[in-house]
PDB file of C-alpha atoms in Angstrom:
ATOM      1  CA  MET A   1     -33.398  23.388   7.250  1.00  0.00           C
ATOM      2  CA  GLY A   2     -32.507  20.054   8.502  1.00  0.00           C
ATOM      3  CA  ILE A   3     -32.139  18.986   4.861  1.00  0.00           C
ATOM      4  CA  VAL A   4     -29.765  21.971   4.422  1.00  0.00           C
ATOM      5  CA  LEU A   5     -27.902  20.638   7.508  1.00  0.00           C
ATOM      6  CA  VAL A   6     -27.386  17.146   5.914  1.00  0.00           C
ATOM      7  CA  ALA A   7     -26.132  18.163   3.023  1.00  0.00           C
ATOM      8  CA  ALA A   8     -23.987  20.577   4.525  1.00  0.00           C
ATOM      9  CA  SER A   9     -22.704  17.341   6.815  1.00  0.00           C
ATOM     10  CA  VAL A  10     -22.485  15.320   3.610  1.00  0.00           C
ATOM     11  CA  ALA A  11     -19.967  17.487   2.053  1.00  0.00           C
ATOM     12  CA  PHE A  12     -17.941  18.807   4.775  1.00  0.00           C
ATOM     13  CA  VAL A  13     -17.286  14.685   5.310  1.00  0.00           C
ATOM     14  CA  ALA A  14     -16.497  14.027   1.792  1.00  0.00           C
ATOM     15  CA  GLY A  15     -14.465  17.158   1.524  1.00  0.00           C
ATOM     16  CA  ASN A  16     -12.455  15.858   4.575  1.00  0.00           C
ATOM     17  CA  VAL A  17     -12.223  12.045   2.965  1.00  0.00           C
ATOM     18  CA  VAL A  18     -10.758  13.995  -0.154  1.00  0.00           C
ATOM     19  CA  ARG A  19      -8.258  15.677   1.623  1.00  0.00           C
ATOM     20  CA  ASP A  20      -7.362  12.866   3.779  1.00  0.00           C
ATOM     21  CA  ASN A  21      -6.754  11.043   0.849  1.00  0.00           C
ATOM     22  CA  HIS A  22      -4.525  13.604  -0.645  1.00  0.00           C
ATOM     23  CA  THR A  23      -2.567  14.257   2.394  1.00  0.00           C
ATOM     24  CA  ARG A  24      -1.945  10.491   3.020  1.00  0.00           C
ATOM     25  CA  ALA A  25      -0.460   9.927  -0.764  1.00  0.00           C
ATOM     26  CA  VAL A  26       1.364  13.080   0.009  1.00  0.00           C
ATOM     27  CA  VAL A  27       2.881  11.476   2.652  1.00  0.00           C
ATOM     28  CA  ALA A  28       3.227   8.251   1.140  1.00  0.00           C
ATOM     29  CA  LYS A  29       5.252   9.629  -1.635  1.00  0.00           C
ATOM     30  CA  THR A  30       7.374  11.397   0.698  1.00  0.00           C
ATOM     31  CA  ILE A  31       8.273   8.808   3.195  1.00  0.00           C
ATOM     32  CA  THR A  32       8.933   6.138  -0.157  1.00  0.00           C
ATOM     33  CA  GLY A  33      10.332   8.184  -2.930  1.00  0.00           C
ATOM     34  CA  GLY A  34       7.603   5.980  -5.045  1.00  0.00           C
ATOM     35  CA  ASP A  35       4.441   6.948  -6.861  1.00  0.00           C
ATOM     36  CA  PRO A  36       1.556   5.369  -5.787  1.00  0.00           C
ATOM     37  CA  ASP A  37      -0.287   6.406  -9.232  1.00  0.00           C
ATOM     38  CA  ARG A  38       1.852   3.892 -11.201  1.00  0.00           C
ATOM     39  CA  ALA A  39       1.170   1.110  -8.706  1.00  0.00           C
ATOM     40  CA  PRO A  40      -1.878  -0.460 -10.047  1.00  0.00           C
ATOM     41  CA  ALA A  41      -0.377  -1.268 -13.147  1.00  0.00           C
ATOM     42  CA  ILE A  42       2.819  -2.551 -11.014  1.00  0.00           C
ATOM     43  CA  PHE A  43       0.186  -5.060  -9.034  1.00  0.00           C
ATOM     44  CA  ARG A  44      -1.160  -6.316 -12.685  1.00  0.00           C
ATOM     45  CA  ARG A  45       2.198  -6.971 -13.917  1.00  0.00           C
ATOM     46  CA  TYR A  46       3.653  -8.938 -11.294  1.00  0.00           C
ATOM     47  CA  GLY A  47       0.162 -10.681 -10.300  1.00  0.00           C
ATOM     48  CA  CYS A  48       0.340  -9.520  -6.842  1.00  0.00           C
ATOM     49  CA  PHE A  49      -3.638  -9.740  -6.863  1.00  0.00           C
ATOM     50  CA  GLY A  50      -3.381 -13.588  -7.346  1.00  0.00           C
ATOM     51  CA  CYS A  51      -2.355 -13.722  -3.531  1.00  0.00           C
ATOM     52  CA  HIS A  52      -2.920 -10.329  -1.823  1.00  0.00           C
ATOM     53  CA  THR A  53      -6.116  -8.369  -1.252  1.00  0.00           C
ATOM     54  CA  ILE A  54      -4.811  -5.162  -2.379  1.00  0.00           C
ATOM     55  CA  PRO A  55      -7.384  -1.772  -1.328  1.00  0.00           C
ATOM     56  CA  GLY A  56      -8.518  -0.195  -4.518  1.00  0.00           C
ATOM     57  CA  ILE A  57      -7.162  -2.599  -6.903  1.00  0.00           C
ATOM     58  CA  PRO A  58     -10.499  -4.515  -8.802  1.00  0.00           C
ATOM     59  CA  GLY A  59      -9.960  -8.270  -8.559  1.00  0.00           C
ATOM     60  CA  ALA A  60      -6.905  -7.922  -6.205  1.00  0.00           C
ATOM     61  CA  ASP A  61      -9.049 -10.551  -3.609  1.00  0.00           C
ATOM     62  CA  GLY A  62      -6.467 -13.238  -3.248  1.00  0.00           C
ATOM     63  CA  GLN A  63      -6.514 -15.271  -0.024  1.00  0.00           C
ATOM     64  CA  THR A  64      -3.311 -16.803   0.085  1.00  0.00           C
ATOM     65  CA  GLY A  65      -1.044 -13.822   1.220  1.00  0.00           C
ATOM     66  CA  ALA A  66      -1.865 -11.322   4.067  1.00  0.00           C
ATOM     67  CA  PRO A  67      -4.509  -8.453   2.750  1.00  0.00           C
ATOM     68  CA  LEU A  68      -2.626  -5.599   2.316  1.00  0.00           C
ATOM     69  CA  THR A  69      -5.461  -3.061   3.686  1.00  0.00           C
ATOM     70  CA  GLY A  70      -4.233  -1.181   6.512  1.00  0.00           C
ATOM     71  CA  LEU A  71      -0.870  -1.608   6.080  1.00  0.00           C
ATOM     72  CA  SER A  72       0.553   1.709   7.100  1.00  0.00           C
ATOM     73  CA  LYS A  73      -1.111   1.332  10.720  1.00  0.00           C
ATOM     74  CA  ARG A  74       0.969  -2.006  11.102  1.00  0.00           C
ATOM     75  CA  VAL A  75       3.840  -2.262  13.732  1.00  0.00           C
ATOM     76  CA  TYR A  76       5.506  -5.500  11.583  1.00  0.00           C
ATOM     77  CA  ILE A  77       5.946  -6.489   7.917  1.00  0.00           C
ATOM     78  CA  ALA A  78       5.197 -10.098   7.618  1.00  0.00           C
ATOM     79  CA  GLY A  79       5.782 -10.090  11.585  1.00  0.00           C
ATOM     80  CA  VAL A  80       9.322 -10.169  10.903  1.00  0.00           C
ATOM     81  CA  LEU A  81      10.356  -6.678  10.059  1.00  0.00           C
ATOM     82  CA  GLU A  82       9.864  -2.980  11.594  1.00  0.00           C
ATOM     83  CA  ASN A  83       7.159  -1.300   9.364  1.00  0.00           C
ATOM     84  CA  ASN A  84       8.935   1.613   7.645  1.00  0.00           C
ATOM     85  CA  SER A  85       9.055   2.471   4.118  1.00  0.00           C
ATOM     86  CA  ASP A  86      12.952   1.128   3.673  1.00  0.00           C
ATOM     87  CA  ASN A  87      12.275  -2.555   5.140  1.00  0.00           C
ATOM     88  CA  LEU A  88       8.765  -2.507   2.739  1.00  0.00           C
ATOM     89  CA  VAL A  89      10.629  -1.749  -0.047  1.00  0.00           C
ATOM     90  CA  THR A  90      13.473  -4.650   0.925  1.00  0.00           C
ATOM     91  CA  TRP A  91      10.888  -6.805   1.730  1.00  0.00           C
ATOM     92  CA  ILE A  92       9.086  -6.544  -1.691  1.00  0.00           C
ATOM     93  CA  VAL A  93      12.057  -7.062  -3.697  1.00  0.00           C
ATOM     94  CA  SER A  94      13.692  -9.748  -1.520  1.00  0.00           C
ATOM     95  CA  PRO A  95      11.399 -11.352   1.142  1.00  0.00           C
ATOM     96  CA  ARG A  96      13.374 -14.527   1.505  1.00  0.00           C
ATOM     97  CA  SER A  97      16.393 -12.553   2.840  1.00  0.00           C
ATOM     98  CA  PHE A  98      14.490 -11.808   5.761  1.00  0.00           C
ATOM     99  CA  SER A  99      12.098 -14.777   6.127  1.00  0.00           C
ATOM    100  CA  PRO A 100      13.557 -18.123   4.190  1.00  0.00           C
ATOM    101  CA  GLN A 101      10.265 -19.900   4.674  1.00  0.00           C
ATOM    102  CA  THR A 102       7.892 -17.402   3.725  1.00  0.00           C
ATOM    103  CA  ALA A 103       5.424 -18.186   0.839  1.00  0.00           C
ATOM    104  CA  MET A 104       6.165 -14.372  -0.779  1.00  0.00           C
ATOM    105  CA  PRO A 105       8.223 -15.465  -4.008  1.00  0.00           C
ATOM    106  CA  ALA A 106      10.966 -13.514  -5.482  1.00  0.00           C
ATOM    107  CA  THR A 107       8.991 -11.669  -8.066  1.00  0.00           C
ATOM    108  CA  GLY A 108      11.758  -9.485  -9.859  1.00  0.00           C
ATOM    109  CA  ILE A 109      10.088  -6.237  -8.851  1.00  0.00           C
ATOM    110  CA  SER A 110      12.942  -3.793  -8.754  1.00  0.00           C
ATOM    111  CA  PRO A 111      13.657  -1.423  -5.950  1.00  0.00           C
ATOM    112  CA  GLU A 112      11.815   1.570  -7.870  1.00  0.00           C
ATOM    113  CA  GLU A 113       8.700  -0.474  -8.503  1.00  0.00           C
ATOM    114  CA  ALA A 114       8.543  -1.047  -4.839  1.00  0.00           C
ATOM    115  CA  LYS A 115       8.876   2.151  -3.960  1.00  0.00           C
ATOM    116  CA  ASP A 116       5.605   2.657  -6.084  1.00  0.00           C
ATOM    117  CA  LEU A 117       4.282  -0.078  -4.586  1.00  0.00           C
ATOM    118  CA  ALA A 118       5.062   1.217  -1.171  1.00  0.00           C
ATOM    119  CA  ALA A 119       3.730   4.805  -1.566  1.00  0.00           C
ATOM    120  CA  TYR A 120       0.301   3.449  -3.041  1.00  0.00           C
ATOM    121  CA  LEU A 121       0.355   0.659   0.134  1.00  0.00           C
ATOM    122  CA  TYR A 122       0.918   3.618   2.489  1.00  0.00           C
ATOM    123  CA  ALA A 123      -1.302   6.007   0.950  1.00  0.00           C
ATOM    124  CA  HIS A 124      -4.368   3.669   1.403  1.00  0.00           C
TER     125      HIS A 124
END
């Protein structure tokens, strides 16, 4: 009986995690207009992992920039902008327009690519 209960509990937790991940991804797509599935390739193309730790991206363990884990729970982006999807996209595209002294460079990331990155970060 105990083994069955433990197995059922593990299945319940696993099912909720999958549902929660799916729900976060749907919400992230809705609020950003981006596609989180395209983000890993964009992170690699622009070398974001060299400066940032990014959840779910193998090798993305940079220590120069802030870790991007839990970004959706933060009040501010880079300590200077209210954390919302429009601000995050604009920050990714042009960080120095908000904070001229930031270490984050102008990357050349397009607004559409930035929406995909924002969707990914809000989903994780």
